[in-house]
Amino acid sequence: MTRQNLTGLSDELVTRNRETHGPNVLTPPAQQPLWKKFLQKFSDHLIIILLVAGCLSVGISIYEYCGLNKDASVFFEPVGIFVAILLATGLAFFFELKADKEFELLNQVNDDEPVEVIRSGSARRVPKRDIVVDDIIVISTGEEIPADAELISSTHLKVDESTLTGEPVCDKTANTELLDPQATFPSNHVMRGTKVMEGHAVARVFAVGDKTENGKVYHAAQIDSSVRTPLNEQLDGLGSLVTKLSYTIAALVVIGRLLIYLWPVITTSQPLVMVDFLAYMLQTVMIAVTLIVVAVPEGLPMAVTLALAYSMRSMLKTNNLVRKMHACETMGATTVICTDKTGTLTQNQMRVSEPLFFNLTDSGKLSSDKASTIIAEALAVNSTADLDTTDNAKTSVIGNPTEGALLLWLNQQGVDYRAIRTSVTPIDELPFSTERKYMASQILASDGRKALHVKGAPEIILNLCASIAGGKSRQDVLEQLEQFQKKGMRTLGFAYKELLDNQKPISDGRVVANDLTLLGIVAIADPVRPDVPASIEECQKAGIAIKMVTGDTANTAIEIGRQIGLWDPHADSDANIVTGPQIAAMSDAELDSRVQDFKIIARARPMDKKRLVESLQRHNEIVAVTGDGTNDAPALKAAHVGLSMGDGTSVAKEVSDITIIDNSFSSIGKAVLWGRSLYQNIQRFLLFQLTVNVSACLIVLVGAFMGVQSPLTVTQMLWVNLIMDTFGAMALASLPPSPAVMNDKPRDRKAFIIDRHMAMEIFSIGGLFFFIMLVMLYICQHADIRSMTDFLHVSLAQPNGLTLYEQTLIFSVFVMTHFWYMFDARAFKTRRSALRLKGCSGFGTITAVILVGQVLIVEVLYKFFDVMPMALSDWLIITILSSLVLWVREVKVIFLPRA
């Protein structure tokens, strides 16, 4: 059926079909309002604990202010807790909102592009969104196909389906007798979102919008799989532990103090004075609440947020645009990367891989001789492609990618194909068709030669030839072809004949000359990105399994796998490769039993990739998926981390967590490096924070049973628990990544974030600090201490409480010991000096701020913090003695062998 015989839909049918089948747009996912996004930040387990602690603290503060007539300073503690909550949630909300806005610039879809249709017997152009089922569309080279359609007629049609199947060039035909049974989608179907690379066609639309294959993939990609990230699980576990411990200890305090008070009443029959008992119980409840508040690591949510935000900004400098903050850390826990081939591992641009021209001295290099001139002429003239050289940084192909590869090869040889085209006069030509499998051009060269150039499938071209250049035999050519085809390469053959004046080599739509000379054959492939093999090796050394998922053939996939170091021809077998149809035929149980062995998944369709990811997740693998096409979107969404390419489709980028702006697989390794280092930074902050909390909790706990007043006031605890922890979070969360983490295996996602080494250090160092505080507290209560030197000659007497100066000394020792311990925490798990601050300018700045802040508190703001100025000698003694916690570690680093 010709285009002229088509009438298309009437306006009435267009309206009816739109009402029946819907518009040609992809339904976007419902957007959450900003207030709901912000409130979601409060669902974190630790934030909930902080909210409970803050509410209890507010209640106690109101009682102290109204019932005990204390001043407004009693509200500093609850205010500090809520400030910590708002800072942590606000920062997370701000950075994710900012990333979303940056992301929108990469992800714009235009549904108003004009499309040529035939309606009511005439051609017209309508917006893509207005296409309806049964519309007759006209598509040409360079155009994006607006909807799923069945071909009515086609001429030399080639379509780039890489966004949907991974195939960069697919032959399409309206002739049902020439359909490719191995094709992912029928050869007479063209799919929405794919692009016409060559030829033109008329087609009838059978699916629009959400019902197209593109739409189905997009819809599947929006399904929330509710995958829990490793960091979510770790922080939930920590929050649960902190909750149980703090409430258990608080309950024990209440029970213990209740028994202490009631024991004399029970054993000696003393009368119970209810007023005194109620006052005592209120004091007990206040101590219990104080314990809960002290035990909760207020700075942790902020530390995690700051660490993630810092990593987001830093990863952007390494071409990783992080859209969802959790993805920064989750990359560090990744155990499997499922990667797309086309455009991710390869350049998505066809290149001449192995040129084999038989009449050249060097079969892969042109020179100035006549043989080279004829070959350059064959490649330049007998072609429909062009090169776009307007971008100095990158030359791109216009038209058929395979033909473009030949022009790029000429360009590399220093040959100007445009000059050759200008110098010859075309006489006749025969365009490529899937029926003939070749194309031909008859020309008059500038030197007066009449010549015929033929290019196409080597087996077909060979049958047109009477001789082979260079004296090669037919068997030699066929053996070489077999080698190329085993590697999954596309091959082209080139034939030539010098014509007499009266010869007509082209007639009735075919080449009638049969005495051509075979000039050579060329193998063409989509080359591997130069940085990919090293990046694959880096990930494998880091204990990460790589699985390549592609819509390409098994042979092509195996060859690419061999080139990047993923496939070992001597060790790997059929058990390590599977096709999409085979996966589709497997039950979930069968897939689960074999999925760990797969290295290559060929001929994969979108939902095959998604099933693969879900199967790996059932094995408790942390799965990252990379891809640039719409076909990758469901797997990107299902994965723990989805990584899209900067020049990928809008659907892929929309559902991904990280967009790799430079399209380089090497950025994956950098993301893993940042993720692992970020987790270590969070562990370092926890080490510091919980050591502070353990020592503070023990002081409050022991004081509760001994009747000793707490040496730290509310405002002092505010400095220790909020300000110092906030600065600690900033200092430890912004440490640069350590390349050494890439030598480790991925951590066990079930392993607790506080490992055995950390727990031992937290309780040993925290216990040591508590012991120092307890000894100082006891001595200060039983002696008159007026300077640090008085501890050298103590004379104990009856308890007489703490003087303001003694409180100042205890407070300063507490802060300074933890100040120096921050350096130890910074160097945790490094076996390096804690004073090695290269690349840690932020850490140095923040520690200086903490030190200056402590001096200002004692020397300037002393009334506000219930302290008084100290003598310079006491400052020096406290600074030197408290720094021993640092120097002991430095000695261990020097004298103990490195792990």
mmCIF file of N, CA and C in Angstrom, residues 806-891:
data_model
loop_
_atom_site.group_PDB
_atom_site.id
_atom_site.type_symbol
_atom_site.label_atom_id
_atom_site.label_comp_id
_atom_site.label_asym_id
_atom_site.label_seq_id
_atom_site.Cartn_x
_atom_site.Cartn_y
_atom_site.Cartn_z
ATOM 1 N N GLU A 806 36.067 24.535 91.415
ATOM 2 C CA GLU A 806 36.182 23.085 91.253
ATOM 3 C C GLU A 806 35.300 22.585 90.115
ATOM 4 N N GLN A 807 34.075 23.136 90.008
ATOM 5 C CA GLN A 807 33.207 22.790 88.880
ATOM 6 C C GLN A 807 33.846 23.163 87.542
ATOM 7 N N THR A 808 34.517 24.316 87.534
ATOM 8 C CA THR A 808 35.182 24.774 86.312
ATOM 9 C C THR A 808 36.295 23.817 85.906
ATOM 10 N N LEU A 809 37.089 23.354 86.917
ATOM 11 C CA LEU A 809 38.172 22.419 86.614
ATOM 12 C C LEU A 809 37.635 21.107 86.054
ATOM 13 N N ILE A 810 36.591 20.569 86.677
ATOM 14 C CA ILE A 810 36.014 19.296 86.222
ATOM 15 C C ILE A 810 35.433 19.438 84.815
ATOM 16 N N PHE A 811 34.700 20.521 84.595
ATOM 17 C CA PHE A 811 34.107 20.779 83.277
ATOM 18 C C PHE A 811 35.197 20.897 82.202
ATOM 19 N N SER A 812 36.269 21.607 82.500
ATOM 20 C CA SER A 812 37.351 21.800 81.524
ATOM 21 C C SER A 812 38.081 20.498 81.232
ATOM 22 N N VAL A 813 38.316 19.677 82.271
ATOM 23 C CA VAL A 813 38.970 18.384 82.057
ATOM 24 C C VAL A 813 38.087 17.489 81.191
ATOM 25 N N PHE A 814 36.788 17.496 81.468
ATOM 26 C CA PHE A 814 35.854 16.675 80.694
ATOM 27 C C PHE A 814 35.884 17.064 79.209
ATOM 28 N N VAL A 815 35.804 18.374 78.947
ATOM 29 C CA VAL A 815 35.777 18.834 77.562
ATOM 30 C C VAL A 815 37.105 18.572 76.861
ATOM 31 N N MET A 816 38.223 18.864 77.546
ATOM 32 C CA MET A 816 39.528 18.760 76.886
ATOM 33 C C MET A 816 39.927 17.303 76.614
ATOM 34 N N THR A 817 39.554 16.373 77.497
ATOM 35 C CA THR A 817 39.864 14.968 77.217
ATOM 36 C C THR A 817 39.118 14.514 75.959
ATOM 37 N N HIS A 818 37.863 14.946 75.815
ATOM 38 C CA HIS A 818 37.104 14.573 74.629
ATOM 39 C C HIS A 818 37.569 15.347 73.402
ATOM 40 N N PHE A 819 38.058 16.550 73.604
ATOM 41 C CA PHE A 819 38.616 17.316 72.492
ATOM 42 C C PHE A 819 39.785 16.558 71.857
ATOM 43 N N TRP A 820 40.709 16.090 72.706
ATOM 44 C CA TRP A 820 41.866 15.356 72.171
ATOM 45 C C TRP A 820 41.458 13.986 71.620
ATOM 46 N N TYR A 821 40.418 13.404 72.213
ATOM 47 C CA TYR A 821 39.975 12.097 71.728
ATOM 48 C C TYR A 821 39.376 12.214 70.322
ATOM 49 N N MET A 822 38.882 13.392 69.959
ATOM 50 C CA MET A 822 38.362 13.589 68.613
ATOM 51 C C MET A 822 39.437 13.302 67.561
ATOM 52 N N PHE A 823 40.697 13.619 67.880
ATOM 53 C CA PHE A 823 41.793 13.325 66.965
ATOM 54 C C PHE A 823 41.964 11.806 66.808
ATOM 55 N N ASP A 824 41.838 11.097 67.927
ATOM 56 C CA ASP A 824 41.930 9.630 67.858
ATOM 57 C C ASP A 824 40.804 9.061 66.998
ATOM 58 N N ALA A 825 39.589 9.606 67.193
ATOM 59 C CA ALA A 825 38.442 9.123 66.421
ATOM 60 C C ALA A 825 38.652 9.388 64.924
ATOM 61 N N ARG A 826 39.258 10.523 64.594
ATOM 62 C CA ARG A 826 39.512 10.848 63.189
ATOM 63 C C ARG A 826 40.402 9.814 62.517
ATOM 64 N N ALA A 827 41.366 9.283 63.268
ATOM 65 C CA ALA A 827 42.324 8.326 62.709
ATOM 66 C C ALA A 827 41.901 6.873 62.918
ATOM 67 N N PHE A 828 40.666 6.650 63.373
ATOM 68 C CA PHE A 828 40.185 5.301 63.645
ATOM 69 C C PHE A 828 40.256 4.447 62.376
ATOM 70 N N LYS A 829 40.784 3.230 62.495
ATOM 71 C CA LYS A 829 40.918 2.242 61.411
ATOM 72 C C LYS A 829 41.918 2.655 60.329
ATOM 73 N N THR A 830 42.828 3.569 60.633
ATOM 74 C CA THR A 830 43.780 3.987 59.600
ATOM 75 C C THR A 830 45.204 3.539 59.895
ATOM 76 N N ARG A 831 45.551 3.278 61.163
ATOM 77 C CA ARG A 831 46.928 2.963 61.564
ATOM 78 C C ARG A 831 47.876 4.077 61.136
ATOM 79 N N ARG A 832 47.354 5.295 61.077
ATOM 80 C CA ARG A 832 48.169 6.459 60.774
ATOM 81 C C ARG A 832 48.129 7.424 61.945
ATOM 82 N N SER A 833 49.058 8.358 61.927
ATOM 83 C CA SER A 833 49.092 9.365 62.979
ATOM 84 C C SER A 833 47.813 10.193 62.946
ATOM 85 N N ALA A 834 47.272 10.465 64.128
ATOM 86 C CA ALA A 834 46.070 11.293 64.230
ATOM 87 C C ALA A 834 46.368 12.745 63.888
ATOM 88 N N LEU A 835 47.637 13.107 63.871
ATOM 89 C CA LEU A 835 48.039 14.477 63.561
ATOM 90 C C LEU A 835 48.326 14.670 62.077
ATOM 91 N N ARG A 836 48.131 13.614 61.294
ATOM 92 C CA ARG A 836 48.326 13.728 59.839
ATOM 93 C C ARG A 836 47.060 14.356 59.243
ATOM 94 N N LEU A 837 47.113 15.671 59.041
ATOM 95 C CA LEU A 837 45.914 16.419 58.693
ATOM 96 C C LEU A 837 45.874 16.829 57.217
ATOM 97 N N LYS A 838 46.700 16.184 56.378
ATOM 98 C CA LYS A 838 46.709 16.529 54.965
ATOM 99 C C LYS A 838 45.328 16.267 54.345
ATOM 100 N N GLY A 839 44.797 17.286 53.697
ATOM 101 C CA GLY A 839 43.481 17.158 53.084
ATOM 102 C C GLY A 839 42.336 17.282 54.072
ATOM 103 N N CYS A 840 42.641 17.627 55.316
ATOM 104 C CA CYS A 840 41.610 17.706 56.362
ATOM 105 C C CYS A 840 41.538 19.127 56.927
ATOM 106 N N SER A 841 41.564 20.118 56.051
ATOM 107 C CA SER A 841 41.542 21.511 56.518
ATOM 108 C C SER A 841 40.276 21.810 57.302
ATOM 109 N N GLY A 842 39.167 21.203 56.894
ATOM 110 C CA GLY A 842 37.913 21.410 57.621
ATOM 111 C C GLY A 842 37.992 20.901 59.041
ATOM 112 N N PHE A 843 38.635 19.744 59.222
ATOM 113 C CA PHE A 843 38.789 19.183 60.568
ATOM 114 C C PHE A 843 39.619 20.119 61.440
ATOM 115 N N GLY A 844 40.720 20.623 60.892
ATOM 116 C CA GLY A 844 41.579 21.533 61.657
ATOM 117 C C GLY A 844 40.844 22.796 62.049
ATOM 118 N N THR A 845 40.054 23.333 61.121
ATOM 119 C CA THR A 845 39.299 24.567 61.407
ATOM 120 C C THR A 845 38.293 24.339 62.520
ATOM 121 N N ILE A 846 37.565 23.222 62.451
ATOM 122 C CA ILE A 846 36.504 22.967 63.434
ATOM 123 C C ILE A 846 37.089 22.685 64.811
ATOM 124 N N THR A 847 38.182 21.930 64.873
ATOM 125 C CA THR A 847 38.796 21.694 66.192
ATOM 126 C C THR A 847 39.301 23.008 66.793
ATOM 127 N N ALA A 848 39.784 23.912 65.956
ATOM 128 C CA ALA A 848 40.219 25.227 66.458
ATOM 129 C C ALA A 848 39.029 26.003 67.008
ATOM 130 N N VAL A 849 37.876 25.897 66.322
ATOM 131 C CA VAL A 849 36.665 26.583 66.800
ATOM 132 C C VAL A 849 36.235 26.027 68.160
ATOM 133 N N ILE A 850 36.308 24.691 68.315
ATOM 134 C CA ILE A 850 35.935 24.076 69.599
ATOM 135 C C ILE A 850 36.855 24.567 70.711
ATOM 136 N N LEU A 851 38.147 24.596 70.443
ATOM 137 C CA LEU A 851 39.113 25.034 71.459
ATOM 138 C C LEU A 851 38.888 26.486 71.836
ATOM 139 N N VAL A 852 38.713 27.329 70.828
ATOM 140 C CA VAL A 852 38.449 28.751 71.101
ATOM 141 C C VAL A 852 37.130 28.906 71.840
ATOM 142 N N GLY A 853 36.126 28.117 71.451
ATOM 143 C CA GLY A 853 34.835 28.180 72.135
ATOM 144 C C GLY A 853 34.944 27.826 73.609
ATOM 145 N N GLN A 854 35.739 26.800 73.924
ATOM 146 C CA GLN A 854 35.910 26.407 75.321
ATOM 147 C C GLN A 854 36.592 27.524 76.124
ATOM 148 N N VAL A 855 37.594 28.146 75.525
ATOM 149 C CA VAL A 855 38.274 29.262 76.205
ATOM 150 C C VAL A 855 37.309 30.421 76.430
ATOM 151 N N LEU A 856 36.507 30.742 75.422
ATOM 152 C CA LEU A 856 35.540 31.841 75.557
ATOM 153 C C LEU A 856 34.513 31.547 76.644
ATOM 154 N N ILE A 857 34.061 30.312 76.715
ATOM 155 C CA ILE A 857 33.067 29.933 77.726
ATOM 156 C C ILE A 857 33.612 30.158 79.131
ATOM 157 N N VAL A 858 34.853 29.725 79.348
ATOM 158 C CA VAL A 858 35.436 29.808 80.694
ATOM 159 C C VAL A 858 35.900 31.222 81.028
ATOM 160 N N GLU A 859 36.434 31.930 80.046
ATOM 161 C CA GLU A 859 37.055 33.224 80.331
ATOM 162 C C GLU A 859 36.143 34.421 80.074
ATOM 163 N N VAL A 860 35.116 34.265 79.217
ATOM 164 C CA VAL A 860 34.262 35.402 78.873
ATOM 165 C C VAL A 860 32.805 35.160 79.258
ATOM 166 N N LEU A 861 32.260 33.981 78.893
ATOM 167 C CA LEU A 861 30.842 33.696 79.123
ATOM 168 C C LEU A 861 30.622 32.862 80.379
ATOM 169 N N TYR A 862 31.522 33.006 81.352
ATOM 170 C CA TYR A 862 31.518 32.120 82.517
ATOM 171 C C TYR A 862 30.232 32.188 83.324
ATOM 172 N N LYS A 863 29.597 33.377 83.425
ATOM 173 C CA LYS A 863 28.364 33.482 84.218
ATOM 174 C C LYS A 863 27.243 32.672 83.568
ATOM 175 N N PHE A 864 27.194 32.704 82.268
ATOM 176 C CA PHE A 864 26.139 31.998 81.547
ATOM 177 C C PHE A 864 26.277 30.488 81.689
ATOM 178 N N PHE A 865 27.518 29.999 81.846
ATOM 179 C CA PHE A 865 27.777 28.559 81.898
ATOM 180 C C PHE A 865 28.144 28.066 83.296
ATOM 181 N N ASP A 866 27.908 28.873 84.322
ATOM 182 C CA ASP A 866 28.152 28.464 85.716
ATOM 183 C C ASP A 866 29.596 28.025 85.944
ATOM 184 N N VAL A 867 30.552 28.789 85.415
ATOM 185 C CA VAL A 867 31.971 28.535 85.646
ATOM 186 C C VAL A 867 32.630 29.865 85.993
ATOM 187 N N MET A 868 33.936 29.833 86.145
ATOM 188 C CA MET A 868 34.670 31.066 86.415
ATOM 189 C C MET A 868 36.035 30.983 85.725
ATOM 190 N N PRO A 869 36.670 32.137 85.449
ATOM 191 C CA PRO A 869 37.970 32.125 84.759
ATOM 192 C C PRO A 869 38.998 31.285 85.515
ATOM 193 N N MET A 870 39.872 30.603 84.727
ATOM 194 C CA MET A 870 40.912 29.761 85.312
ATOM 195 C C MET A 870 42.278 30.421 85.151
ATOM 196 N N ALA A 871 43.179 30.043 86.041
ATOM 197 C CA ALA A 871 44.559 30.518 85.949
ATOM 198 C C ALA A 871 45.231 29.900 84.727
ATOM 199 N N LEU A 872 46.186 30.636 84.142
ATOM 200 C CA LEU A 872 46.885 30.150 82.961
ATOM 201 C C LEU A 872 47.583 28.824 83.231
ATOM 202 N N SER A 873 48.129 28.677 84.431
ATOM 203 C CA SER A 873 48.826 27.435 84.779
ATOM 204 C C SER A 873 47.866 26.251 84.739
ATOM 205 N N ASP A 874 46.632 26.459 85.196
ATOM 206 C CA ASP A 874 45.642 25.373 85.161
ATOM 207 C C ASP A 874 45.257 25.027 83.722
ATOM 208 N N TRP A 875 45.155 26.039 82.882
ATOM 209 C CA TRP A 875 44.883 25.789 81.462
ATOM 210 C C TRP A 875 45.978 24.906 80.864
ATOM 211 N N LEU A 876 47.208 25.244 81.135
ATOM 212 C CA LEU A 876 48.344 24.497 80.582
ATOM 213 C C LEU A 876 48.364 23.067 81.099
ATOM 214 N N ILE A 877 48.152 22.902 82.425
ATOM 215 C CA ILE A 877 48.183 21.561 83.016
ATOM 216 C C ILE A 877 47.064 20.690 82.444
ATOM 217 N N ILE A 878 45.839 21.255 82.374
ATOM 218 C CA ILE A 878 44.702 20.494 81.848
ATOM 219 C C ILE A 878 44.926 20.119 80.388
ATOM 220 N N THR A 879 45.422 21.060 79.600
ATOM 221 C CA THR A 879 45.658 20.805 78.174
ATOM 222 C C THR A 879 46.691 19.707 77.971
ATOM 223 N N ILE A 880 47.777 19.773 78.736
ATOM 224 C CA ILE A 880 48.865 18.795 78.570
ATOM 225 C C ILE A 880 48.433 17.415 79.055
ATOM 226 N N LEU A 881 47.831 17.354 80.248
ATOM 227 C CA LEU A 881 47.442 16.060 80.808
ATOM 228 C C LEU A 881 46.331 15.402 79.988
ATOM 229 N N SER A 882 45.343 16.182 79.556
ATOM 230 C CA SER A 882 44.238 15.608 78.777
ATOM 231 C C SER A 882 44.712 15.119 77.416
ATOM 232 N N SER A 883 45.799 15.713 76.889
ATOM 233 C CA SER A 883 46.303 15.300 75.577
ATOM 234 C C SER A 883 46.988 13.939 75.615
ATOM 235 N N LEU A 884 47.184 13.375 76.830
ATOM 236 C CA LEU A 884 47.797 12.051 76.917
ATOM 237 C C LEU A 884 46.986 11.006 76.156
ATOM 238 N N VAL A 885 45.662 11.207 76.069
ATOM 239 C CA VAL A 885 44.820 10.264 75.327
ATOM 240 C C VAL A 885 45.248 10.211 73.857
ATOM 241 N N LEU A 886 45.762 11.332 73.348
ATOM 242 C CA LEU A 886 46.264 11.369 71.975
ATOM 243 C C LEU A 886 47.656 10.762 71.875
ATOM 244 N N TRP A 887 48.546 11.135 72.810
ATOM 245 C CA TRP A 887 49.945 10.706 72.695
ATOM 246 C C TRP A 887 50.108 9.205 72.918
ATOM 247 N N VAL A 888 49.250 8.616 73.741
ATOM 248 C CA VAL A 888 49.305 7.163 73.937
ATOM 249 C C VAL A 888 49.038 6.456 72.613
ATOM 250 N N ARG A 889 48.044 6.947 71.865
ATOM 251 C CA ARG A 889 47.755 6.337 70.567
ATOM 252 C C ARG A 889 48.901 6.554 69.584
ATOM 253 N N GLU A 890 49.500 7.726 69.612
ATOM 254 C CA GLU A 890 50.609 8.012 68.699
ATOM 255 C C GLU A 890 51.782 7.069 68.950
ATOM 256 N N VAL A 891 52.043 6.764 70.220
ATOM 257 C CA VAL A 891 53.124 5.830 70.554
ATOM 258 C C VAL A 891 52.789 4.442 70.013
#
